[in-house]
Coordinates of C-alpha atoms in Angstrom, one line a residue:
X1 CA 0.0 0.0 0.0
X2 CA 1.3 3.4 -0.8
X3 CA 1.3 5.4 2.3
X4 CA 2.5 8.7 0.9
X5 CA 4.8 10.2 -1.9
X6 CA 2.6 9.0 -4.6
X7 CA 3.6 11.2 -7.0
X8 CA 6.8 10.0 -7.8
X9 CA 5.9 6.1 -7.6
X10 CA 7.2 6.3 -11.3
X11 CA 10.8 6.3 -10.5
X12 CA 13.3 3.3 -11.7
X13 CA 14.1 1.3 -9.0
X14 CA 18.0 -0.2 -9.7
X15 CA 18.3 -2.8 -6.8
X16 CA 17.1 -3.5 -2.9
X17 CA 18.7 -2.4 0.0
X18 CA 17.8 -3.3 3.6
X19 CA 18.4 -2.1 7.0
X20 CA 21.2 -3.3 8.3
X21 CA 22.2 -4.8 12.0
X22 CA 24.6 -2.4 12.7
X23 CA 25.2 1.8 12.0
X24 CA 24.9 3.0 9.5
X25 CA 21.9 1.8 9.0
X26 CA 22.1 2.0 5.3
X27 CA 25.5 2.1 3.5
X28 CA 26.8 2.5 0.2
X29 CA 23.8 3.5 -1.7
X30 CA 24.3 4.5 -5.1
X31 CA 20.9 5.8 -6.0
X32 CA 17.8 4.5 -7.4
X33 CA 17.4 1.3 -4.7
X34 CA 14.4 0.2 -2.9
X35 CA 15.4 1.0 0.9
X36 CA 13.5 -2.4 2.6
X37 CA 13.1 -1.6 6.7
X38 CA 10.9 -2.8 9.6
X39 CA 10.4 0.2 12.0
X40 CA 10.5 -2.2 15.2
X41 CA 14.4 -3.0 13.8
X42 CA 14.9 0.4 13.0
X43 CA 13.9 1.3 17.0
X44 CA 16.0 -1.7 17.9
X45 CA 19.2 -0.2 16.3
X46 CA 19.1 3.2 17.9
X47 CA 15.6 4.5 19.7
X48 CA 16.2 7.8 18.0
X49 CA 15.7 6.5 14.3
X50 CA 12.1 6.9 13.7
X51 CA 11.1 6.2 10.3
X52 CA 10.7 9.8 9.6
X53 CA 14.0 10.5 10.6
X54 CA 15.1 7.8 8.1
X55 CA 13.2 9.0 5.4
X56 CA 14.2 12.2 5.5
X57 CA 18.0 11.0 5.4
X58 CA 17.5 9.1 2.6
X59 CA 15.3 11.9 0.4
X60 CA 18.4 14.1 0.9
X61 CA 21.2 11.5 -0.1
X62 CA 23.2 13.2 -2.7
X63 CA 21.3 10.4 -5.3
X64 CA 18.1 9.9 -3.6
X65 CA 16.8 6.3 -2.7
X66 CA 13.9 5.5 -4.9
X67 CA 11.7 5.0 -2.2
X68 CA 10.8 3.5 1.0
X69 CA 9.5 -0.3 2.0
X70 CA 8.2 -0.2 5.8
X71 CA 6.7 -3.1 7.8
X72 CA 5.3 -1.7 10.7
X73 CA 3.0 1.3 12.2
X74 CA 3.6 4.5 9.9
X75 CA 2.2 7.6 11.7
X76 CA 0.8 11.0 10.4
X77 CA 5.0 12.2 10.8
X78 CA 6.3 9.8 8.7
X79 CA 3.8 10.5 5.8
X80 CA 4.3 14.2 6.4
X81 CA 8.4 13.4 5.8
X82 CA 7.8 11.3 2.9
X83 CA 5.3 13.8 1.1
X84 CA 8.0 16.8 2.1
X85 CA 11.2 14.9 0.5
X86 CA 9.0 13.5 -2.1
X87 CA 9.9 9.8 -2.0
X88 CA 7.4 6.9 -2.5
X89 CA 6.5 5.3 1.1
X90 CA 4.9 2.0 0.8
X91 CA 4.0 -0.3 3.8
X92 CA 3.8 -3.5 3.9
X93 CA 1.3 -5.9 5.4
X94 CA 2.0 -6.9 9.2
X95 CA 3.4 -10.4 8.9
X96 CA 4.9 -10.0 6.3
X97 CA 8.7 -11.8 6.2
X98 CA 11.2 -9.1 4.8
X99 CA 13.6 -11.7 3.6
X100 CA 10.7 -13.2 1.0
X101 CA 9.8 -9.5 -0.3
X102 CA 13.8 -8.8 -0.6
X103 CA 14.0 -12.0 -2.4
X104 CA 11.2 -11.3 -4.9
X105 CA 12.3 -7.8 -5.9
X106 CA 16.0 -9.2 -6.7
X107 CA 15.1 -11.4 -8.8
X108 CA 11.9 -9.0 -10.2
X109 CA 15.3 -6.5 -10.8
X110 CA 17.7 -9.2 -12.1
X111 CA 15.2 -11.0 -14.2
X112 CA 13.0 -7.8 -15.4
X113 CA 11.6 -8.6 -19.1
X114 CA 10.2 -11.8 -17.7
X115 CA 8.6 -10.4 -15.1
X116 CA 7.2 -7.7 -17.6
X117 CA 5.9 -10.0 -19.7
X118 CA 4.5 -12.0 -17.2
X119 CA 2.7 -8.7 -15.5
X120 CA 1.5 -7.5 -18.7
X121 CA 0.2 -11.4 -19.5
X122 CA -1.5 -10.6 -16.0
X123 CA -3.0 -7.6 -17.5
X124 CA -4.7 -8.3 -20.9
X125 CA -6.0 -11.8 -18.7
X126 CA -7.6 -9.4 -16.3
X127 CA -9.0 -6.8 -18.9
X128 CA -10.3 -10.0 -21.2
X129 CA -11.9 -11.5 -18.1
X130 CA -13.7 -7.8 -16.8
X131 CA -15.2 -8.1 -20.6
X132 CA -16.6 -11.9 -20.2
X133 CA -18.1 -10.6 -17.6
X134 CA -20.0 -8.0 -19.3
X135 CA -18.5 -4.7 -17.6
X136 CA -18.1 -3.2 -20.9
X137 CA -15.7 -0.3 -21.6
X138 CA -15.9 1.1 -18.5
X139 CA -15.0 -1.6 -16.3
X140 CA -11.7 -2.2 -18.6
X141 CA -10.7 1.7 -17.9
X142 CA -11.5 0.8 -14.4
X143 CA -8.8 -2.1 -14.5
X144 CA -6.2 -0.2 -16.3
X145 CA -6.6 3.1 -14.3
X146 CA -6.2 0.9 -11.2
X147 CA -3.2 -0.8 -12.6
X148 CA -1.3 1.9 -14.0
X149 CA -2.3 4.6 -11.3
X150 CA -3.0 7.1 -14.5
X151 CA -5.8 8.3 -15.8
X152 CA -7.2 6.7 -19.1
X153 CA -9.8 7.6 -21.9
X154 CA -11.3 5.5 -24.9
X155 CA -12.4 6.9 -27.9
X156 CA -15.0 6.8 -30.9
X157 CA -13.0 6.4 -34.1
X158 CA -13.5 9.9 -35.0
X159 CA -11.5 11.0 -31.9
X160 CA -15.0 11.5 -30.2
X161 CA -14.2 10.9 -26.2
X162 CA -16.3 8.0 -25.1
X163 CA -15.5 7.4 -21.5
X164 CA -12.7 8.0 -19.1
X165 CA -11.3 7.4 -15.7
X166 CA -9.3 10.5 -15.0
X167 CA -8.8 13.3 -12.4
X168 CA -7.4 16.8 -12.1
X169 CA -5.7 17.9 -15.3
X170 CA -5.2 14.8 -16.9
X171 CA -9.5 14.9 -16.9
X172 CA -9.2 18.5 -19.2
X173 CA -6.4 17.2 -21.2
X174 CA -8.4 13.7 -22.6
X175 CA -11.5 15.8 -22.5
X176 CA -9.6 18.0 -25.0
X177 CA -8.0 15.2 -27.1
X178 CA -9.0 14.3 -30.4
X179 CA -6.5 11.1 -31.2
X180 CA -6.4 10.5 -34.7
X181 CA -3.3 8.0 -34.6
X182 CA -0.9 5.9 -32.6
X183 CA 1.8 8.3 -30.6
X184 CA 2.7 10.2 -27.6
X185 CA 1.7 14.0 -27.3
X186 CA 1.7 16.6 -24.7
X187 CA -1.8 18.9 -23.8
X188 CA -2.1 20.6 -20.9
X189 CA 1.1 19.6 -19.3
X190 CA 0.4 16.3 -19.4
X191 CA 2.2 13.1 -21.2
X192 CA -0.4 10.9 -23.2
X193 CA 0.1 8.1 -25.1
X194 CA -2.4 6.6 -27.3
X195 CA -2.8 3.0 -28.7
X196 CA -5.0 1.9 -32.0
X197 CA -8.2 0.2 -31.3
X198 CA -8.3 -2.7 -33.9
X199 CA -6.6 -3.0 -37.2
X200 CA -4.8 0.8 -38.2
X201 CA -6.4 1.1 -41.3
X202 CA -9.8 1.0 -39.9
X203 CA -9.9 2.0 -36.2
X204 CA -12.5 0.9 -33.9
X205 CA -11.5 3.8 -31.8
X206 CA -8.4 5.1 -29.7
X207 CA -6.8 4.6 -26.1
X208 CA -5.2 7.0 -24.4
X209 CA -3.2 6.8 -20.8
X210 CA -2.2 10.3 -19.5
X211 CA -0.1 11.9 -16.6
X212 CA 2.7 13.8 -15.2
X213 CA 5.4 11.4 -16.4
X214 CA 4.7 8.1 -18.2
X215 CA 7.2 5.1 -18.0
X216 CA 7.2 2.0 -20.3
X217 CA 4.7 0.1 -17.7
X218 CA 2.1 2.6 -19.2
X219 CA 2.6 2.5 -22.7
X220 CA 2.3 -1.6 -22.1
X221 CA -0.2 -1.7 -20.1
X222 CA -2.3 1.0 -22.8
X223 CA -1.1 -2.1 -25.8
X224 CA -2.4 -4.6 -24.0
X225 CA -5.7 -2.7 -23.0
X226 CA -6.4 -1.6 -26.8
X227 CA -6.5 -5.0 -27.6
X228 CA -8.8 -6.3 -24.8
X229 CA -10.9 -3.2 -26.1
X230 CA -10.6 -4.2 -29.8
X231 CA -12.4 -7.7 -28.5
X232 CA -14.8 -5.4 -26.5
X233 CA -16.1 -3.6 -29.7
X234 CA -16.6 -6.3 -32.0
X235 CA -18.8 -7.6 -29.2
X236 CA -20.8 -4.3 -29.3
X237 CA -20.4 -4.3 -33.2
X238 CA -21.5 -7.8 -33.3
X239 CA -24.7 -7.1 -30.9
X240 CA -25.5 -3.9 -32.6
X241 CA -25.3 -5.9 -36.1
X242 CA -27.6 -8.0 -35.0
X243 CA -30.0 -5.1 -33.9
X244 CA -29.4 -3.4 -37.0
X245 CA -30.7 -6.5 -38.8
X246 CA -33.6 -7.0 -36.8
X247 CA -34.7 -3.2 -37.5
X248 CA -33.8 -3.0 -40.9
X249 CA -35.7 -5.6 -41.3
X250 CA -38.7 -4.2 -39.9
X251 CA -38.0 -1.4 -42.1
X252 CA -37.8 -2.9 -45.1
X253 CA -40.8 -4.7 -44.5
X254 CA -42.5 -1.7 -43.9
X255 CA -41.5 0.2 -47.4
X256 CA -41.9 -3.4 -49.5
X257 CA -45.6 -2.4 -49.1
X258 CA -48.5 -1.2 -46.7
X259 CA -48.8 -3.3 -44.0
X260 CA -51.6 -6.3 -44.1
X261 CA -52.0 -5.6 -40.3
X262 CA -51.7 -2.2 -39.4
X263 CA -52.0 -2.7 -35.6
X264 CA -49.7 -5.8 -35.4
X265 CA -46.9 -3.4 -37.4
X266 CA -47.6 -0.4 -34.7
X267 CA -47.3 -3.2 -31.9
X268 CA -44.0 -4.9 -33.4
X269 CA -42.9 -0.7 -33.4
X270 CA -43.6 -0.2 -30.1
X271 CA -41.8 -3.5 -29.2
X272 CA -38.7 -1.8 -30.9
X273 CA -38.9 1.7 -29.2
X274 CA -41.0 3.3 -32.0
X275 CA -44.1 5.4 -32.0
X276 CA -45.4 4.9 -35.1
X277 CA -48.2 6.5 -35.1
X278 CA -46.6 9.8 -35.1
X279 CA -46.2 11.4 -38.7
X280 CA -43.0 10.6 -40.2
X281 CA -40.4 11.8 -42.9
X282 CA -37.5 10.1 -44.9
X283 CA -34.0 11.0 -44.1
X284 CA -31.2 9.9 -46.5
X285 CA -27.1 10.3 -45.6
X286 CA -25.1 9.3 -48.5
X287 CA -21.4 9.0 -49.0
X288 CA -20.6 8.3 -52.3
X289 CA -18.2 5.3 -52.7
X290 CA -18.8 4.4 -49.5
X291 CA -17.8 0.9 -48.1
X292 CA -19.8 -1.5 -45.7
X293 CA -17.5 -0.2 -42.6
X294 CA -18.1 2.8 -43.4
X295 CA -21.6 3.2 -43.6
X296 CA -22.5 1.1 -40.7
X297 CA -20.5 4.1 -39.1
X298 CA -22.0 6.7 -40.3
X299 CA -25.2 4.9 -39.3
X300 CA -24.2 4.4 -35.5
X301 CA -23.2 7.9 -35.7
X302 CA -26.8 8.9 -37.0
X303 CA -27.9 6.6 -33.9
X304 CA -26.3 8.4 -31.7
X305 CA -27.1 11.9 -32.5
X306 CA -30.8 10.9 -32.6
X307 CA -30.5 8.9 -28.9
X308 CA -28.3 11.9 -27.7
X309 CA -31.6 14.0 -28.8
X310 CA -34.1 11.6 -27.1
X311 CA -35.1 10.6 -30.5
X312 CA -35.7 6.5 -31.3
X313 CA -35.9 6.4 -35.3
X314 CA -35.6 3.4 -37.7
X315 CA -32.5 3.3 -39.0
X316 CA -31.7 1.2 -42.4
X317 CA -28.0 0.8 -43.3
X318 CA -28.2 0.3 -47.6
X319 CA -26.3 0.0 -51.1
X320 CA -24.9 3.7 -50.9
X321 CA -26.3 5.9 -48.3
X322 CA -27.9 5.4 -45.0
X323 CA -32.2 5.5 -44.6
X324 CA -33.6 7.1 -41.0
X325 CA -37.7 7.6 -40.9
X326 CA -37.4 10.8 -38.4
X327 CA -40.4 11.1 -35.8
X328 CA -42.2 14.7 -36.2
X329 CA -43.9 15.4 -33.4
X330 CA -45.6 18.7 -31.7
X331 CA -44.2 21.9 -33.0
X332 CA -41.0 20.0 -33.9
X333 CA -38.3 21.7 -36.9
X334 CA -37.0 18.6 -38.0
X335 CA -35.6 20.2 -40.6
X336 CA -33.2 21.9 -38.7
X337 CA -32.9 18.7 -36.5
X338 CA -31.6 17.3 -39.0
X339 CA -29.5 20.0 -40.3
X340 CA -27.7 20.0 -37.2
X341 CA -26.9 16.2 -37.8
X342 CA -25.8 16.8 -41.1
X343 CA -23.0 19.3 -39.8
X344 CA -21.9 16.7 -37.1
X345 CA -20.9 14.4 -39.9
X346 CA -19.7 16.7 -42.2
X347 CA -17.0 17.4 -39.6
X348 CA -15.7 13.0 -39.9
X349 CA -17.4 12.9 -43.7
X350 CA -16.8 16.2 -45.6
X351 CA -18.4 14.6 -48.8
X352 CA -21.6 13.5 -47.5
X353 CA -25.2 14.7 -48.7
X354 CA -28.3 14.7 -47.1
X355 CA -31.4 14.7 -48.5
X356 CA -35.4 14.6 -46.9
X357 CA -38.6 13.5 -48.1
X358 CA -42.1 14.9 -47.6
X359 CA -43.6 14.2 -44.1
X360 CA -46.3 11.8 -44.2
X361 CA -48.8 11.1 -41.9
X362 CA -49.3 6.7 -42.0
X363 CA -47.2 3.9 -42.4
X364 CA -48.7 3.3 -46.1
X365 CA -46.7 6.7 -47.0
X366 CA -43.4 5.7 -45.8
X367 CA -42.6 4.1 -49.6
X368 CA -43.8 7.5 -50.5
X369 CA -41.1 10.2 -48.8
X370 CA -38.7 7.5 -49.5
X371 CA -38.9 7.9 -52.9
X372 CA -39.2 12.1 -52.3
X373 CA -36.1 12.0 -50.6
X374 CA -34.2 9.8 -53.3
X375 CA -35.4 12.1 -55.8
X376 CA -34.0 15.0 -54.0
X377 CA -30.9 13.4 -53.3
X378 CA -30.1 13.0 -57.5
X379 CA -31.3 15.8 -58.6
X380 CA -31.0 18.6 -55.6
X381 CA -27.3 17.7 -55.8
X382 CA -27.2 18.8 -59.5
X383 CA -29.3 21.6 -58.5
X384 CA -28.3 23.0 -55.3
X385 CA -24.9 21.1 -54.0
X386 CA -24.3 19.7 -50.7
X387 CA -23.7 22.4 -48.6
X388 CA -26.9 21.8 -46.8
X389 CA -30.0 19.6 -46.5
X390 CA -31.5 19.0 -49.8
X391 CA -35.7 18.4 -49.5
X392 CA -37.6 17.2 -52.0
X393 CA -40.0 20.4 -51.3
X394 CA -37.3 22.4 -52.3
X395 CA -36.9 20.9 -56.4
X396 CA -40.3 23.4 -57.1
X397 CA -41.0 23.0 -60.9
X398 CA -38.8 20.0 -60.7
X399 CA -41.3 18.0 -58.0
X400 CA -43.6 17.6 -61.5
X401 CA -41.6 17.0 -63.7
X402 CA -40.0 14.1 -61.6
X403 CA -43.4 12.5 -61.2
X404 CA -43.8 12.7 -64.9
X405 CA -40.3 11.3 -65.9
X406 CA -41.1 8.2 -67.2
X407 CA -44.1 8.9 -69.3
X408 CA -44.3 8.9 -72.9
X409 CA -45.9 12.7 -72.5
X410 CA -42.8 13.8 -70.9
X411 CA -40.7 12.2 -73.4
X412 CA -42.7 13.6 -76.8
X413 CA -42.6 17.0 -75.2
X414 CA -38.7 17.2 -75.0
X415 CA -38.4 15.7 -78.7
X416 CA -40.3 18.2 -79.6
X417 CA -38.5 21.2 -78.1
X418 CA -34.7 20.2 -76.8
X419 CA -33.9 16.9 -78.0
X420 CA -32.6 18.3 -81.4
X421 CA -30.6 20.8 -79.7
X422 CA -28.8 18.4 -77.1
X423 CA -28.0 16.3 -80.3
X424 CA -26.8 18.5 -81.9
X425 CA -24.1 19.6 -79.1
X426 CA -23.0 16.2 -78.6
X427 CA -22.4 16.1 -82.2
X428 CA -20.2 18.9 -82.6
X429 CA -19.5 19.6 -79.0
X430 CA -21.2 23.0 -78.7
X431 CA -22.7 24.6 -75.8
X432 CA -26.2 25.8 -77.2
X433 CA -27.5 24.3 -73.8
X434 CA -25.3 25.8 -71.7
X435 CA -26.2 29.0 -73.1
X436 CA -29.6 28.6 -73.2
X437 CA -29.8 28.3 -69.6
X438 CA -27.5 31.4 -69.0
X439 CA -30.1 33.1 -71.4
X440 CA -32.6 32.1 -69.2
X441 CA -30.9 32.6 -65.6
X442 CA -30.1 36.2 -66.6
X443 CA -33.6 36.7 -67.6
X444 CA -33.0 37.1 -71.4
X445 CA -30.7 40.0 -70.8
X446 CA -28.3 39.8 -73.3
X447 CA -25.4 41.7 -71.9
X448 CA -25.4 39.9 -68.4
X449 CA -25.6 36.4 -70.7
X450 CA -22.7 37.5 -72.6
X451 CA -21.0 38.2 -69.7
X452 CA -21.8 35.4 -67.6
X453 CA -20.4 32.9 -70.7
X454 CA -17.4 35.1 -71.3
X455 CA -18.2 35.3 -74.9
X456 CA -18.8 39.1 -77.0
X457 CA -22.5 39.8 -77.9
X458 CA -22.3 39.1 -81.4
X459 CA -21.3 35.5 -80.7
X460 CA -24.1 35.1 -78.3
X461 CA -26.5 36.4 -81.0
X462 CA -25.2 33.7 -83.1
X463 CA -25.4 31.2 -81.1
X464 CA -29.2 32.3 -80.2
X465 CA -30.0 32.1 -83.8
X466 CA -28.6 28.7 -84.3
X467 CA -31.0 27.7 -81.2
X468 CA -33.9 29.3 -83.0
X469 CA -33.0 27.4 -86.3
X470 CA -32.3 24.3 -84.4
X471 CA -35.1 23.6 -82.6
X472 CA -37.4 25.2 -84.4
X473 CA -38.2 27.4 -81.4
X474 CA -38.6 31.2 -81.5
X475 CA -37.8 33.1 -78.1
X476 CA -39.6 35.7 -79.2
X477 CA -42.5 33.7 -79.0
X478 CA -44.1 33.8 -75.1
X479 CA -45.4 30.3 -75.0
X480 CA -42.4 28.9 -76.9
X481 CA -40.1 30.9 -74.9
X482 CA -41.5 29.1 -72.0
X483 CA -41.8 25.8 -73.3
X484 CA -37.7 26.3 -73.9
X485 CA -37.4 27.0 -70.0
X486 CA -39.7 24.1 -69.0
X487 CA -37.5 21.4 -71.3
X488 CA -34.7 22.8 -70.0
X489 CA -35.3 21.2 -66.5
X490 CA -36.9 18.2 -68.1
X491 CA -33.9 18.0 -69.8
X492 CA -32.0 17.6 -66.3
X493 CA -34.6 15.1 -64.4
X494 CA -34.5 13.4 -67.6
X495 CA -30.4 12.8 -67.3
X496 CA -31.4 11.2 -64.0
X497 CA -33.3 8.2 -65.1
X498 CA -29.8 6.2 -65.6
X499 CA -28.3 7.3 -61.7
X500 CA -31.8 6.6 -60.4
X501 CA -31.7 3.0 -61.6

């Protein structure tokens, strides 16, 4: 048990030395030994050495001792020495035979990588066995905070801090860290070390050990516990797999088609933390290129963020993107709910769009804002970019023209206005399009068209011309005119048909 001098329990310790039978009571010390004593022996040998007196010889040794073994009664005087000289004062438990504990640190001393290993086997058998035991993350931080005597932190693969077992300024410092790889750093005054959860590649999070000074013990002990927490969080990944299962499947079933038995599918909800009955809408995160890890990320991060908000939502992991059917209840913005999510993930996935359906009222809609929010996601990208949420209410003309875009109406109307044109530019690689819709966008101002295509006006009257003779449209014409502007955004929702499928 350390009784005091705690802060310096770090120190090397080079060898043992015990009290001896005669005056001096310790001699030749070199530095850096264990000094081994019983206080009755101490007495025995001259009734004036207390152990504080002892402890404060041997603090102010020209090389300091690098700390103090005691078997016997330590009082409030001898901690007070101990703290004052700074050296480690440990006592022992009564009974104890000094000759056995001498023994066992010269050989811990003269056989040292044995004994490390063997400690450090110790170690990862006690972390393993905390998680049979189902004490989760916390109880493994427990064991190593207990067995390094620092304080320790686990993190989200994004650097998010996930719990910790820390104290005084080693508590700010992991609060503040953001571990992004395997290495040592300093914040805050503090030494940290952090070890790789799982393979480097594809962290399943970080572990960090932080204090005053760290010795090799800690970085060990901080391997061994990142890989009793890699076992931890595949057992989490593999439970919240099968959970994920279980709900998407519930989802799915829900968007295949309208439930036969409404009641039995609000029941089965309920049973899975949802209240169905609330009006709902379709949320849809995609990352583009995305693999399987990835996205089952981004969904536990969408989880989170929702739970976090006191918000249970069925969550669907898919081909490219991520599906979440968000509750909307009261006089709820989910909107802006969700916008806040989206600029959580932007921060870990700086490519990812977002996109929203209608809100619908019944489970028989669901298949409905689904497909809303799909459609927003192709073509509100094209439209408006991914700088923020994308809703299907937002697309305006485009919310027609996307319901029409597989009818053979659709289709004869854009043969019959733009389909020429468009031929015609993939032909000879023109851009009557592209300035069509600057023609268009600047309001048929012809100065502000010219200038927005960097081209001079006579050009641009050309080119307007060879639209007129083209497509056999006259701009001049009002209802032609707008015909041009309506195919024109066919001609975009159109493009879409092959990214849809």
């Amino acid at each position: 048990m350390i009784a005091a001098g705690s802060t310096n329990v770090g120190r090397q310790v080079t060898w043992v030395a015990t009290l001896r039978a005669t005056l001096p009571a310790f001699a030749e010390l070199r530095g850096g030994e264990l000094a081994l004593l019983s206080v009755e022996a101490a007495r025995a040998l001259d009734t004036r050495l207390t152990l504080a007196t002892l402890v404060r010889r041997l603090a102010q040794a020209p090389v300091p001792v690098a700390g103090v073994v005691a078997l016997g009664a330590i009082t409030a005087e001898d901690a007070a020495a101990a703290e004052e000289g700074k050296l480690p004062l440990l006592q022992l438990p009564s009974g104890t035979d000094l000759r056995d504990v001498e023994r066992e640190i010269t050989r811990l001393i003269a056989d040292y990588e044995a004994q490390f290993e063997r400690r450090s086997a110790q170690l990862y058998h006690l972390l393993t066995q905390r998680s049979l035991t189902g004490e989760g993350i916390p109880g493994l931080l427990d064991t190593l905070a207990e067995r390094t005597g620092q304080s320790v932190a686990c993190y989200a693969p994004n650097g998010e801090l996930r719990s910790h077992r820390s104290k005084g300024s080693a508590r700010i410092a992991l609060q503040a860290l953001r571990p992004t790889a395997k290495g040592e750093t300093n914040l805050l005054n503090q030494q940290i070390w952090v070890e790789v959860i799982g393979p480097n590649d594809y962290p399943s999070g970080f572990l960090a050990v932080a204090g005053n000074q760290l010795d090799t013990w800690d970085r060990e002990a901080a391997l061994r516990g990142a890989a009793a927490m890699a076992l931890e969080i595949a057992k989490e990944q593999a439970v919240q797999a099968a959970e994920e299962r279980l709900r998407g499947d519930f989802l799915s079933n829900i968007l295949t088609g309208p439930p036969s038995d409404l009641a039995a599918a609000i029941q089965r909800g309920q049973e899975l933390g949802y209240s169905l009955t609330l009006p709902h809408m379709a949320v849809l995160i995609n990352l583009d290129d995305a693999n399987p890890t990835v996205l089952g990320r981004v969904a536990s991060s969408v989880q989170n963020e929702l739970t976090r908000r006191g918000i249970t939502a069925p969550i669907s992991r898919r081909d490219t993107n991520v599906l979440a059917m968000i509750p909307v209840s009261g006089n709820a913005r989910p909107r802006d709910l969700i916008e806040q999510i989206r600029e959580r993930l932007r921060v870990d996935y700086p490519t990812i769009a977002v996109a929203i359906g209608g809100q619908v009222n019944t489970l028989a809609d669901w298949r409905r804002t689904l497909e809303e929010a799909e459609q927003a996601l192709i073509l509100g990208r094209q439209l408006f970019g991914t700088d923020r949420v994308i809703a299907f209410s937002d697309l305006g003309v485009y919310r027609l023209l996307v319901r029409l875009r597989e009818t053979p109406e659709l289709w004869t109307f854009y043969r019959e206005t733009l389909a020429k044109l468009a031929d015609y530019d993939t032909r000879q690689r023109a851009d009557l399009i592209k300035t069509l819709e600057a023609y268009f966008a600047n309001l048929g101002n012809l100065r502000a068209t010219s200038e927005a295509l960097h081209v001079h006006r006579n050009t641009l009257l050309y080119r307007l011309d060879r639209i007129k003779e083209i497509s056999g449209m006259d701009l001049d014409n009002a209802e032609e005119h707008f015909a041009l502007w309506l195919a024109l955004r066919a001609h975009r929702v159109l493009a879409t048909l092959d990214e849809a499928s």
